[in-house]
Every structure is written in C-alpha cells, then in structure tokens.
Coordinates of C-alpha atoms in Angstrom, one line a residue:
Chain G
M97 CA 22.0 25.0 4.9
P98 CA 20.8 26.2 8.4
D99 CA 20.8 29.8 7.1
D100 CA 19.1 28.9 3.8
A101 CA 15.6 30.5 4.0
R102 CA 14.2 27.8 1.8
F103 CA 14.4 25.2 4.5
G104 CA 12.7 24.7 7.8
L105 CA 9.3 25.1 9.4
R106 CA 6.3 27.2 8.1
R107 CA 7.8 28.1 4.7
H108 CA 6.0 29.8 1.9
V109 CA 7.1 30.4 -1.6
T110 CA 5.6 32.2 -4.6
L111 CA 6.8 30.6 -7.8
A112 CA 6.4 32.5 -11.0
G113 CA 5.1 29.6 -13.0
P114 CA 3.2 29.3 -15.1
L115 CA 1.9 25.9 -14.2
R116 CA 0.0 24.2 -17.0
L117 CA -3.1 22.5 -15.5
D118 CA -4.8 19.4 -16.8
G119 CA -7.9 21.6 -17.3
G120 CA -6.0 23.6 -19.8
M121 CA -5.5 26.8 -17.8
L122 CA -2.1 28.3 -17.0
L123 CA -1.8 29.2 -13.3
S124 CA 0.7 31.9 -12.2
P125 CA 2.0 32.7 -9.9
V126 CA 1.9 29.4 -7.9
E127 CA 2.0 29.8 -4.1
I128 CA 3.1 26.8 -2.0
A129 CA 3.2 26.5 1.7
Y130 CA 5.5 23.8 3.0
E131 CA 7.8 22.5 5.7
T132 CA 11.1 20.7 5.7
Y133 CA 12.8 18.7 8.4
G134 CA 16.3 17.4 8.5
T135 CA 19.2 18.3 6.2
L136 CA 19.5 17.8 2.5
D137 CA 22.6 15.7 1.8
P138 CA 25.2 17.5 -0.4
D139 CA 24.5 15.1 -3.2
G140 CA 20.7 15.7 -2.7
S141 CA 20.0 12.0 -2.4
N142 CA 18.1 11.8 0.9
A143 CA 14.9 13.7 0.1
V144 CA 11.6 12.1 1.1
L145 CA 8.3 13.8 0.0
I146 CA 5.3 13.3 2.2
C147 CA 1.9 13.8 0.5
H148 CA -1.1 14.7 2.6
A149 CA -4.7 13.5 2.4
L150 CA -7.8 15.5 1.5
T151 CA -8.0 17.7 4.5
G152 CA -4.4 17.5 5.6
D153 CA -1.7 20.1 5.4
H154 CA 2.0 20.6 5.5
Y155 CA 2.2 20.5 9.3
V156 CA 3.0 16.8 9.1
A157 CA 5.4 16.6 12.0
S158 CA 5.1 20.0 13.7
E159 CA 2.4 21.7 15.7
H160 CA -0.6 22.9 13.8
P161 CA -0.9 26.7 14.2
V162 CA -4.7 26.7 14.2
T163 CA -5.5 23.6 16.3
G164 CA -2.3 23.5 18.5
K165 CA -2.2 19.8 17.9
P166 CA 0.9 17.8 17.0
G167 CA 1.6 17.1 13.3
W168 CA -0.7 14.6 11.6
W169 CA 1.9 11.9 11.0
T170 CA 4.2 12.1 14.0
R171 CA 3.7 8.4 14.4
L172 CA 5.7 7.9 11.2
I173 CA 8.1 10.9 11.1
G174 CA 10.5 11.7 13.9
P175 CA 13.6 10.6 15.6
G176 CA 14.0 6.9 15.6
L177 CA 10.9 6.5 13.3
P178 CA 10.8 5.1 9.8
V179 CA 11.1 8.6 8.3
D180 CA 13.8 10.1 10.4
P181 CA 15.0 13.7 10.0
A182 CA 18.4 12.5 11.2
R183 CA 18.6 10.4 8.0
H184 CA 16.1 12.0 5.6
F185 CA 15.4 15.4 4.3
V186 CA 11.7 15.5 4.7
I187 CA 9.4 17.7 2.6
C188 CA 5.7 18.2 3.0
A189 CA 3.7 20.8 1.0
N190 CA 0.2 22.0 1.2
V191 CA -1.5 20.8 -2.0
L192 CA -2.6 23.1 -4.8
G193 CA -6.3 24.0 -4.2
S194 CA -6.0 23.9 -0.4
C195 CA -6.4 26.6 2.1
M196 CA -3.3 26.5 4.3
G197 CA -1.1 28.7 2.2
S198 CA -0.9 27.1 -1.2
S199 CA -2.8 28.6 -4.2
G200 CA -6.5 27.8 -3.9
P201 CA -9.9 29.4 -4.1
A202 CA -9.2 31.5 -1.0
S203 CA -6.0 33.0 -2.4
E204 CA -5.8 36.2 -4.4
N205 CA -6.7 36.2 -8.1
P206 CA -4.0 38.4 -9.6
A207 CA -6.4 39.5 -12.3
T208 CA -8.9 41.0 -9.8
G209 CA -7.0 41.5 -6.6
Q210 CA -9.9 39.6 -5.0
P211 CA -10.0 36.0 -3.7
W212 CA -10.4 33.5 -6.6
G213 CA -13.6 31.8 -5.2
M214 CA -15.1 29.6 -7.9
A215 CA -13.1 31.3 -10.6
F216 CA -10.1 29.2 -9.4
P217 CA -9.4 26.6 -12.0
V218 CA -10.5 23.0 -11.3
I219 CA -7.3 21.0 -10.5
T220 CA -6.3 17.4 -10.6
I221 CA -4.1 15.1 -8.6
R222 CA -1.5 15.4 -11.3
D223 CA -1.7 19.2 -11.1
M224 CA -0.9 18.9 -7.4
V225 CA 2.1 16.7 -8.2
R226 CA 3.3 19.1 -10.9
A227 CA 3.2 22.0 -8.3
Q228 CA 5.2 19.8 -5.9
A229 CA 7.7 19.2 -8.6
M230 CA 8.1 23.0 -9.0
L231 CA 8.7 23.2 -5.3
L232 CA 11.4 20.5 -5.5
D233 CA 13.1 22.5 -8.3
H234 CA 13.0 25.5 -6.0
L235 CA 14.6 23.5 -3.2
G236 CA 17.2 22.0 -5.5
V237 CA 15.9 18.4 -5.1
A238 CA 16.3 16.6 -8.4
R239 CA 15.2 13.1 -7.3
L240 CA 13.2 11.7 -4.4
R241 CA 14.5 8.8 -2.4
A242 CA 10.9 8.2 -1.6
V243 CA 7.5 9.7 -2.0
I244 CA 5.1 8.5 0.7
G245 CA 1.3 9.1 1.1
G246 CA -1.9 7.7 2.4
S247 CA -5.3 8.1 0.9
M248 CA -5.2 11.1 -1.4
G249 CA -1.4 11.2 -0.6
G250 CA -1.1 7.7 -2.0
M251 CA -2.7 8.9 -5.3
Q252 CA -0.1 11.6 -5.4
A253 CA 2.6 9.1 -4.8
L254 CA 1.3 7.0 -7.7
S255 CA 1.0 10.0 -9.9
W256 CA 4.5 11.1 -9.0
A257 CA 6.0 7.7 -10.1
S258 CA 4.0 7.9 -13.3
T259 CA 4.4 11.6 -14.2
F260 CA 8.1 11.9 -13.2
P261 CA 9.5 8.4 -13.5
D262 CA 13.1 9.7 -13.4
R263 CA 12.6 11.6 -10.2
V264 CA 11.3 8.9 -7.9
A265 CA 13.3 6.0 -6.5
A266 CA 10.6 4.6 -4.3
A267 CA 6.9 5.1 -3.6
V268 CA 4.8 4.1 -0.6
V269 CA 1.1 4.0 -1.3
I270 CA -1.1 3.5 1.7
A271 CA -4.9 3.0 1.9
S272 CA -5.3 4.4 -1.5
T273 CA -6.5 3.7 -5.0
A274 CA -5.6 4.3 -8.7
R275 CA -9.1 5.5 -9.5
H276 CA -12.1 7.0 -7.7
S277 CA -15.1 4.6 -7.7
A278 CA -18.7 5.6 -8.2
Q279 CA -19.2 5.1 -4.5
N280 CA -16.3 7.4 -3.7
I281 CA -17.7 10.1 -6.0
A282 CA -21.2 9.6 -4.6
F283 CA -20.0 10.4 -1.1
H284 CA -18.1 13.4 -2.2
E285 CA -21.1 14.7 -4.1
V286 CA -23.2 14.5 -0.9
G287 CA -20.5 16.7 0.8
R288 CA -20.4 19.2 -2.0
Q289 CA -24.1 19.5 -2.2
A290 CA -24.2 20.1 1.6
I291 CA -21.8 23.0 1.1
M292 CA -23.6 24.5 -1.9
A293 CA -27.0 24.2 -0.2
D294 CA -25.8 26.3 2.6
P295 CA -27.2 29.8 2.0
N296 CA -23.9 31.3 3.2
W297 CA -22.1 29.6 0.3
R298 CA -23.3 32.2 -2.2
G299 CA -21.7 30.8 -5.2
G300 CA -18.4 30.6 -3.3
A301 CA -18.1 34.4 -2.9
Y302 CA -18.2 34.4 0.8
Y303 CA -14.7 35.7 1.5
G304 CA -14.3 39.1 3.1
D305 CA -17.1 40.3 5.3
G306 CA -19.5 37.5 4.6
A307 CA -20.1 34.5 6.9
P308 CA -18.6 31.3 5.4
P309 CA -20.9 28.2 4.8
T310 CA -19.8 26.5 8.0
A311 CA -23.0 24.5 8.4
G312 CA -22.7 22.9 5.0
L313 CA -19.0 22.2 5.4
A314 CA -19.6 20.6 8.8
V315 CA -22.2 18.3 7.3
A316 CA -19.8 17.4 4.4
R317 CA -17.1 16.6 7.0
M318 CA -19.5 14.5 9.0
A319 CA -20.6 12.4 6.0
A320 CA -17.0 11.9 4.9
H321 CA -15.8 11.1 8.4
I322 CA -18.1 8.1 8.5
T323 CA -16.3 6.7 5.4
Y324 CA -13.0 7.0 7.3
L325 CA -14.1 4.7 10.1
S326 CA -15.3 1.1 10.2
E327 CA -18.6 -0.3 11.5
A328 CA -16.7 -2.4 14.0
G329 CA -14.7 0.6 15.1
L330 CA -17.7 2.8 15.5
T331 CA -19.6 0.0 17.4
E332 CA -16.6 -0.5 19.7
K333 CA -16.2 3.2 20.4
F334 CA -19.8 4.3 20.7
G335 CA -22.2 1.4 20.2
R336 CA -25.7 2.8 21.0
R337 CA -24.5 4.5 24.1
L338 CA -26.2 7.8 25.1
Q339 CA -24.5 11.1 25.6
H340 CA -24.1 12.4 29.1
S341 CA -24.8 16.1 29.6
P342 CA -25.4 18.5 32.6
E343 CA -29.2 18.1 32.0
R344 CA -29.0 14.3 31.7
P345 CA -25.9 13.2 33.7
N346 CA -26.7 9.5 33.3
G347 CA -27.7 9.9 29.6
A348 CA -31.2 9.6 28.4
K349 CA -33.2 10.0 25.3
S350 CA -34.4 13.5 24.8
F351 CA -37.3 12.5 22.5
G352 CA -36.1 15.3 20.3
F353 CA -33.2 15.9 17.9
D354 CA -30.4 16.7 20.3
A355 CA -27.3 14.6 20.0
D356 CA -28.6 11.9 22.2
F357 CA -26.2 9.2 21.0
Q358 CA -22.5 9.5 21.6
V359 CA -21.8 8.8 17.9
E360 CA -23.9 11.9 17.0
S361 CA -22.1 14.1 19.3
Y362 CA -18.8 12.8 18.1
L363 CA -19.7 13.5 14.5
R364 CA -20.9 17.0 15.3
H365 CA -17.7 17.7 17.1
Q366 CA -15.7 16.4 14.0
G367 CA -17.8 18.7 11.8
I368 CA -17.6 21.8 13.9
S369 CA -13.9 21.6 14.7
F370 CA -13.2 21.1 11.0
V371 CA -14.7 24.4 9.9
D372 CA -12.2 26.3 12.0
R373 CA -9.3 25.0 10.0
F374 CA -10.7 24.4 6.5
D375 CA -12.2 26.4 3.7
A376 CA -15.5 25.1 2.1
N377 CA -14.4 26.1 -1.4
S378 CA -11.1 24.2 -1.0
Y379 CA -13.2 21.2 0.0
L380 CA -15.1 21.4 -3.3
Y381 CA -12.0 21.7 -5.4
I382 CA -10.0 18.9 -3.7
T383 CA -12.9 16.5 -3.6
R384 CA -13.3 17.2 -7.4
A385 CA -9.6 16.5 -8.0
L386 CA -10.1 13.1 -6.2
D387 CA -13.2 12.3 -8.2
Y388 CA -11.4 13.0 -11.5
F389 CA -8.5 10.7 -10.5
D390 CA -8.2 7.7 -12.7
L391 CA -4.6 6.9 -13.4
A392 CA -5.4 4.2 -16.0
E393 CA -7.5 6.7 -18.0
E394 CA -4.5 9.0 -18.2
H395 CA -2.6 6.1 -19.9
G396 CA -4.9 4.8 -22.5
G397 CA -7.1 2.9 -20.1
L398 CA -4.4 0.4 -19.1
L399 CA -3.1 1.0 -15.6
A400 CA 0.2 -0.9 -16.3
N401 CA 1.1 1.7 -18.9
A402 CA 1.2 4.3 -16.0
F403 CA 4.2 2.4 -14.7
R404 CA 5.9 1.5 -18.0
H405 CA 8.8 4.0 -17.5
T406 CA 9.3 3.8 -13.8
T407 CA 12.3 2.3 -12.2
A408 CA 10.9 2.9 -8.7
R409 CA 10.3 0.4 -6.0
F410 CA 6.8 0.4 -4.7
A411 CA 5.3 -0.6 -1.4
V412 CA 1.5 -0.8 -1.4
I413 CA -0.3 -1.1 1.9
S414 CA -4.0 -1.6 2.6
F415 CA -6.1 -2.1 5.7
D416 CA -8.6 -4.9 5.9
T417 CA -11.4 -2.7 7.4
D418 CA -10.9 0.2 4.9
W419 CA -14.1 0.3 2.9
L420 CA -13.4 3.7 1.3
Y421 CA -10.4 2.4 -0.6
P422 CA -10.6 -1.3 0.0
T423 CA -7.8 -3.9 -0.5
S424 CA -9.2 -4.7 -3.9
D425 CA -8.2 -1.2 -5.1
S426 CA -4.6 -1.8 -3.8
R427 CA -4.5 -5.2 -5.5
A428 CA -5.5 -3.5 -8.8
I429 CA -2.4 -1.3 -8.4
V430 CA -0.2 -4.3 -7.6
H431 CA -1.4 -6.2 -10.6
A432 CA -0.6 -3.3 -12.8
L433 CA 2.8 -2.9 -11.2
N434 CA 3.5 -6.6 -11.8
A435 CA 2.4 -6.4 -15.4
A436 CA 4.7 -3.5 -15.9
G437 CA 7.6 -5.5 -14.2
A438 CA 7.9 -2.9 -11.5
R439 CA 9.5 -4.0 -8.2
A440 CA 6.3 -4.1 -6.0
S441 CA 5.6 -5.1 -2.5
F442 CA 2.1 -5.3 -1.1
V443 CA 0.6 -6.2 2.2
E444 CA -2.9 -6.0 3.7
L445 CA -2.6 -5.2 7.3
S446 CA -5.2 -5.9 9.9
S447 CA -6.8 -3.0 11.9
P448 CA -10.1 -2.3 13.4
F449 CA -9.9 1.4 12.5
G450 CA -11.0 1.4 8.8
H451 CA -9.5 3.9 6.4
D452 CA -8.1 6.1 9.1
A453 CA -5.8 3.3 10.3
F454 CA -2.8 4.7 8.5
L455 CA -2.9 7.9 10.7
L456 CA -3.2 5.9 13.9
D457 CA -0.9 3.7 15.8
A458 CA 0.1 1.0 13.2
P459 CA 3.3 -0.7 14.3
E460 CA 3.2 -3.2 11.4
M461 CA 2.9 -0.4 8.9
N462 CA 5.9 1.3 10.4
R463 CA 7.9 -1.9 10.3
V464 CA 7.1 -2.4 6.7
I465 CA 7.9 1.2 5.7
D466 CA 11.1 1.2 7.7
G467 CA 12.4 -2.0 6.1
F468 CA 11.2 -0.8 2.7
L469 CA 13.0 2.6 3.0
R470 CA 16.2 1.1 4.5
A471 CA 16.4 -1.4 1.6
G472 CA 16.9 1.5 -0.7
E473 CA 19.6 2.9 1.5
R474 CA 21.9 -0.1 1.7
Chain Z
M1147 CA 22.2 -15.9 9.0
T1148 CA 20.6 -19.2 9.7
A1149 CA 21.2 -22.1 7.3
L1150 CA 18.7 -22.5 4.5
R1151 CA 16.3 -25.4 4.6
P1152 CA 17.9 -28.2 2.6
D1153 CA 15.5 -28.0 -0.4
L1154 CA 16.1 -24.2 -0.5
A1155 CA 19.8 -24.6 -0.3
I1156 CA 19.7 -26.9 -3.4
I1157 CA 17.6 -24.3 -5.3
A1158 CA 19.7 -21.4 -4.1
A1159 CA 22.9 -23.2 -5.4
K1160 CA 21.4 -23.8 -8.8
V1161 CA 20.0 -20.3 -9.6
P1162 CA 22.7 -18.4 -11.6
P1163 CA 23.7 -14.9 -10.7
G1164 CA 21.8 -12.2 -12.6
S1165 CA 18.6 -14.2 -12.8
R1166 CA 15.1 -12.9 -12.3
V1167 CA 13.3 -15.1 -9.8
L1168 CA 9.7 -15.3 -8.5
D1169 CA 9.4 -17.2 -5.3
I1170 CA 5.8 -18.3 -4.8
G1171 CA 4.9 -19.0 -1.2
C1172 CA 8.1 -17.3 -0.2
G1173 CA 7.3 -17.2 3.5
D1174 CA 9.4 -14.7 5.4
G1175 CA 11.7 -14.4 2.4
A1176 CA 14.6 -16.7 3.6
L1177 CA 15.4 -18.0 0.1
M1178 CA 14.9 -14.6 -1.5
A1179 CA 17.3 -12.9 1.0
A1180 CA 19.9 -15.6 0.3
L1181 CA 19.5 -15.1 -3.5
R1182 CA 19.6 -11.3 -3.2
D1183 CA 22.7 -11.4 -1.1
R1184 CA 24.4 -13.2 -4.0
S1185 CA 25.3 -11.0 -6.9
G1186 CA 22.6 -9.5 -9.0
I1187 CA 19.6 -11.8 -8.5
D1188 CA 16.4 -9.9 -8.8
A1189 CA 14.0 -11.9 -6.6
R1190 CA 10.3 -11.2 -6.1
G1191 CA 7.9 -13.0 -3.9
L1192 CA 4.3 -14.0 -3.5
E1193 CA 3.0 -15.0 -0.1
I1194 CA -0.4 -15.5 1.4
D1195 CA 0.3 -14.7 5.1
A1196 CA 0.3 -11.0 6.0
A1197 CA 2.7 -11.4 8.8
N1198 CA 5.2 -13.2 6.6
V1199 CA 4.8 -10.5 3.9
A1200 CA 5.4 -7.8 6.4
A1201 CA 8.5 -9.6 7.7
A1202 CA 9.8 -10.0 4.2
V1203 CA 9.2 -6.4 3.1
A1204 CA 10.8 -5.3 6.3
R1205 CA 13.9 -7.2 5.1
G1206 CA 13.8 -5.1 2.1
L1207 CA 12.4 -7.7 -0.3
S1208 CA 9.7 -7.1 -2.9
V1209 CA 6.9 -9.4 -1.8
V1210 CA 3.3 -9.2 -2.8
Q1211 CA 0.6 -10.6 -0.6
G1212 CA -1.5 -13.0 -2.6
D1213 CA -2.7 -16.6 -3.2
A1214 CA -0.9 -18.9 -5.6
D1215 CA -4.3 -20.4 -6.5
A1216 CA -5.8 -17.0 -7.4
D1217 CA -3.1 -14.6 -8.4
L1218 CA -0.6 -16.3 -10.7
G1219 CA -2.8 -15.5 -13.7
D1220 CA -1.8 -11.8 -13.3
Y1221 CA 1.8 -12.5 -14.0
P1222 CA 2.9 -12.2 -17.7
D1223 CA 4.4 -15.1 -19.6
A1224 CA 8.2 -15.6 -19.2
A1225 CA 8.4 -12.7 -16.8
F1226 CA 11.0 -14.5 -14.8
D1227 CA 14.0 -16.8 -15.5
Y1228 CA 13.0 -19.0 -12.6
A1229 CA 9.6 -19.5 -10.8
I1230 CA 10.0 -21.3 -7.5
L1231 CA 7.4 -23.2 -5.6
S1232 CA 8.8 -24.7 -2.4
Q1233 CA 6.7 -26.7 0.0
T1234 CA 3.6 -25.1 -1.4
L1235 CA 2.3 -27.4 -4.1
Q1236 CA 0.6 -29.7 -1.6
T1237 CA -1.3 -26.8 0.0
A1238 CA -2.7 -25.5 -3.4
R1239 CA -6.4 -26.1 -4.1
R1240 CA -5.6 -26.7 -7.8
P1241 CA -1.9 -27.8 -7.9
H1242 CA -2.0 -28.8 -11.6
I1243 CA -3.1 -25.2 -12.6
V1244 CA -0.5 -23.7 -10.3
L1245 CA 2.1 -25.9 -12.0
D1246 CA 1.0 -24.8 -15.5
H1247 CA 1.3 -21.1 -14.4
L1248 CA 4.7 -21.9 -13.0
V1249 CA 6.2 -23.1 -16.3
R1250 CA 4.4 -20.2 -18.1
I1251 CA 5.7 -17.4 -15.8
G1252 CA 9.2 -18.8 -15.4
T1253 CA 11.4 -20.0 -18.2
R1254 CA 12.3 -22.7 -15.7
A1255 CA 10.6 -23.7 -12.5
F1256 CA 11.8 -25.3 -9.3
V1257 CA 9.2 -27.3 -7.3
S1258 CA 9.9 -28.9 -3.9
F1259 CA 7.5 -30.9 -1.9
P1260 CA 7.4 -33.6 0.8
N1261 CA 7.0 -37.1 -0.5
F1262 CA 3.9 -38.8 0.9
A1263 CA 5.2 -42.2 -0.2
H1264 CA 8.2 -42.1 2.1
W1265 CA 8.5 -45.4 3.9
Q1266 CA 7.8 -43.9 7.3
V1267 CA 4.6 -42.4 6.1
R1268 CA 3.6 -45.7 4.5
A1269 CA 4.5 -47.6 7.7
S1270 CA 2.5 -45.2 9.9
L1271 CA -0.6 -45.7 7.9
L1272 CA -0.1 -49.4 7.3
W1273 CA 0.8 -50.5 10.8
G1274 CA -0.7 -47.7 12.9
G1275 CA -3.8 -47.2 10.9
R1276 CA -3.5 -43.5 11.5
M1277 CA -2.7 -40.5 9.3
P1278 CA 1.1 -40.0 9.7
V1279 CA 2.5 -37.3 11.9
T1280 CA 6.3 -37.1 11.0
R1281 CA 9.1 -34.6 11.3
L1282 CA 8.3 -33.2 7.8
L1283 CA 4.5 -33.6 8.2
P1284 CA 4.1 -32.4 11.7
E1285 CA 0.4 -31.4 11.7
R1286 CA -2.4 -33.8 12.3
W1287 CA -4.9 -34.6 9.6
Y1288 CA -7.4 -32.0 10.7
D1289 CA -5.2 -29.0 10.9
T1290 CA -2.7 -29.7 8.2
P1291 CA -2.3 -27.1 5.4
N1292 CA -1.5 -30.0 3.1
I1293 CA -4.7 -30.7 1.2
H1294 CA -3.3 -32.5 -1.8
H1295 CA -1.0 -35.3 -0.7
V1296 CA 1.5 -36.0 -3.5
T1297 CA 4.2 -38.6 -4.0
I1298 CA 7.3 -38.4 -6.2
D1299 CA 5.8 -40.9 -8.6
D1300 CA 2.5 -39.0 -8.7
F1301 CA 4.4 -35.8 -9.4
R1302 CA 6.4 -37.4 -12.3
A1303 CA 3.1 -38.7 -13.8
M1304 CA 1.4 -35.3 -13.5
V1305 CA 4.3 -33.3 -15.2
A1306 CA 4.5 -36.0 -18.0
E1307 CA 0.7 -35.7 -18.5
R1308 CA 0.9 -31.9 -18.8
G1309 CA 3.8 -32.0 -21.3
I1310 CA 6.2 -30.5 -18.8
T1311 CA 9.9 -31.5 -19.0
V1312 CA 11.9 -32.6 -16.0
E1313 CA 15.4 -31.2 -16.4
D1314 CA 16.8 -32.4 -13.1
A1315 CA 15.7 -33.7 -9.7
W1316 CA 17.2 -33.9 -6.3
F1317 CA 16.0 -36.1 -3.4
L1318 CA 16.5 -35.6 0.3
S1319 CA 16.3 -37.7 3.4
G1320 CA 16.7 -35.5 6.4
D1321 CA 19.4 -33.0 5.4
K1322 CA 21.2 -35.5 3.2
R1323 CA 20.9 -36.1 -0.5
T1324 CA 19.6 -39.5 -1.3
R1325 CA 19.9 -41.6 -4.4
S1326 CA 17.2 -41.3 -7.1
A1327 CA 16.8 -45.1 -7.4
A1328 CA 13.7 -45.9 -5.3
A1329 CA 13.4 -42.2 -4.3
N1330 CA 9.6 -42.7 -4.0
L1331 CA 10.2 -45.0 -1.1
F1332 CA 13.3 -43.5 0.5
A1333 CA 13.2 -39.7 -0.1
E1334 CA 11.4 -37.5 2.4
H1335 CA 11.7 -34.5 0.1
A1336 CA 12.0 -33.9 -3.6
V1337 CA 13.2 -30.9 -5.6
F1338 CA 12.4 -30.8 -9.3
L1339 CA 13.7 -28.5 -12.0
L1340 CA 11.1 -28.1 -14.8
R1341 CA 10.5 -26.4 -18.0
R1342 CA 7.7 -26.1 -20.5

C-alpha cells in the first residue's frame, strides 16, 4: 500500500459521478480532497472515517497548509490516542461544498469553465455523506469500523448510519443534533446576510480578479464563534478586561469604537484570520446544508425510523455548557436510538468551554471514545 | 475481576445466556460486564452519574446517561427479557412508577434493595433514638441518597397492590443467604424476581 497513490497526505481525486443530490441535480464530476493515515488492513476492516465541522477540513491530523497550524483533532488522532494510525486506517475528506479542494462554489463549473459561484447546487448533509461514500468506494473501503464526528461532523455520522446502515459498524456523535433548531437557523441567517450585504459579494461572482467579501465573512464568523463558546468561558477568559495597545499600554477606554475590550479584539482576530482560509460562498452553502438537516423529516417525521435498519453501535456525547447543540438534542437522538433498539451509549460531559469543548483538551471524551472503539475490536 | 456484590451475584446467576437485559442504575457497569462476559447476553444500562457512565462506556458497555424517574417512559414495552433495578428503588422519587415501568419494559424484572426493617436498623432507632448508620446504610440522614425507606413487607405489599407477580425472592444477611421466614427482621438485603 505505501506505493498506492490513493493513500496518504494531501490527496485529491476527481470521481466521474454522477452524484445525485437531494436537491435533484446530478453533480459530475465530483472532486474530493482528503487525507489518510495508517494502513488499511488486508480485510479492509480497520477504516475509521472522521467527519469535520462547518469550517473544518481534511487536515485533521496534519499541518494545515494555509495556517501552518497542527491538524484540528490531534488531541483525538495520533499515536497512543483513541484513533491511532497504528491500529486504524483513518480517512478524513473535505466536505462537498467546501473550499479546500472538494467540489464547491469556488471550483470549476464544467459547463462554463468558470467558478460555479451561486450556480453550484445547494447541497445537504446527506449529499456530503454520499460523496464520502463515493470516496470510500474509490479507496476500496466497503465498511467503516467507525464514523466519528463533532458538530456538523456528528450530523454526518448520524446520516452515515441512516443512509448506509450496512457500511457502518459504529458511530460516535459528539456535540451534535439530529435537526437544526430555529435558533440555529437564525444565527446562520445572520452570518449569511452579513456576507450578502458585503458590496464585494456581488451575487457570489467575486472569483478571479474581484476582491472577495472578506468583511461580511469575518462578521459571519464572529457571530458564529460566539455560539461556539459559553458565557462562563468568555467571562473567565476576557471578562470586561480592556485591550492593551502601544497607545494605551495599561488599557483604557477610547471613547470610540476601537476594540477596547479584549473580547472584541479576540472576535475580530477570529473573523480576520478566518477569511484567509475560507470562502464566503462555501460558508453560505454549508450553513444552508446544516439548516436543512432534519434526520427525522427524512424518515417520515419519526427519528427512530432513521435507525430502523442500522446494526451500528452508537456513542453520543454532549457537553453541559454547549448551548448551540445542547444536551437535550443529544437526548432526542438517544431516545430514538433506544426506540429503534440500537445499541446506544450516551454521556453528558462537564466542560466550561461550550460547543467547542470537543476540539479542546477533553480527557473524559477521549476515555469514552477509546473504550467505545476498543469494545468493537475485541 | 473483583467479586460481584452479593445481590448482583444472585441476579447474574439467574439471567439465562442469550437474554436482553436493561440494568437501571447500572453504576460503573459491574453487573453488565459480568453478564456480557458470559455467552451472548446483550446488556444495556441506564445511569444518572456522568462519571459512572463514562467508566462503563470505556469498558465497552452500552450505557445511557439518564434518570430512572424521568427516562424509563422512553423505552418500548417488552424491549428486554430482564429489567434490573439494583439498590436504586430506595433512591427513586416515585418508586411505584419506576416499578411499573420495570415490569413493562422487561418481561421479567429483578429488584434488589436494602431492608429498612432489619433488626439492627430497628434497634438503632429504638434504643439509640437516631437514624441508623449501618454497613449497608452508611450515609447519615442528611446526605443519604435513599429518600424512600422500604422494608421487605412494604415491598411485598406494594407489588401485590400493583398486580405484580413475585416469581422468586432471595434474602441476604452480609454475604450469606438467609431464610425467608422472618426475612423482614433478619435480612439486610432482598432480591425479588417479578413479572407483570
């Protein structure tokens, strides 16, 4: 396998398709950027698919080429960690609609030779999962030992177990939900409106020589970032402390609209650094996919029906300070799993860090995932 | 592996291989692990304490964090061959409702609880005038999780009232089985096998 060009870091594949989308369109070809770590067992039984969150990418355990930062889940994936390339064949793909190498609004529309822009079809979480399934076919992976995801990645994990019940042995669903709430949709709409209100957005046709709508995207990111934290976490980190600067080394109010408060300057930094690595149109498409997500609706309104055919084991994990996808959302998943007779585990972990807790140091989460995965490897 | 608590050992010995079991208030999963390690028992758990749930899941068990008082309604009828409630009845806010769910969810149900009519408990209250603190009831009155003190005779009366059948019962004093005659006075612990 070492000389098989399908496996390794920074891979990109163009699959002929077509991929039939929930919106009715056929997409072809389908480009997918991905990485793999570890070696696929001869019987193909050790594959673990990692699903990323809204603004994530496939650089899950390797250095990000734009930011130079380590992978976004190196706390979970690595030697001696719950997902261990010595034991697992790890796959992470950039989702459909994103901007890090998979088909999305910034990629080329074969019909025009130009970037898709807003002509790119609206996609769903299930479409992302179907594209991942095409990638697995390409890699020769028939069945996943586990699919693991947090936030939007958790929705993909649920969708995987529901859409391809025969291909999933275990699913880990962290800080996630089976449906987007009105509040979730409302926050996303604020972000989308910020992007579309930016004069540089120009109906999404800003690729090429035009300047992208970075101001709008930064505002969208700032609004969303607040939902990833908790009030207690923000208070602990920043409180009402003032920002130090060369002009005001001890911090003072400017009696203007500079970033006087540390929390303001933190959010501005989050917004500005985000635009370097993310495309505004992708943000529109992926937030839309999240808003459309309602796994029960796809199954006649009854969530348990989504799991009727699954034989997978499930681990559902929530964090007590997550108000984006609160524990009650996870409980709804667990109730449905119980009603369907699925083998489900659920735990609410304590963390001060809100929704983002799953990306941070969470030893209890690691312990649970490790035990859960090993139970399937006995 | 450490030895199972005596009431759990009785239950574990009585659950046939191949059964589907729900352990309500499963703690860190000691009983479930023992059942799993015997052939073909599909054990699921419900536990209120997050640290216990994490420990049980880390042992590879399927355990859902939840509250027996609030969450049993979510389980379908006859979903399990056995529903088990060990050392939890006396901590429930509404034990009678929990019991009804137990014989609804499980074709059969095991219930174990400490007997508050044991002679030592009686003696403690009668002669000492203080709420008993014994080996099986180690917490003092203000920090005990036991909010509904039940005796073997009370339990028998309650299941009879609710039309629940007692199929079998075991009584324990320390680690030893004790006779069923005058169990209400001499047993520290009771294990009942019930069905609707």
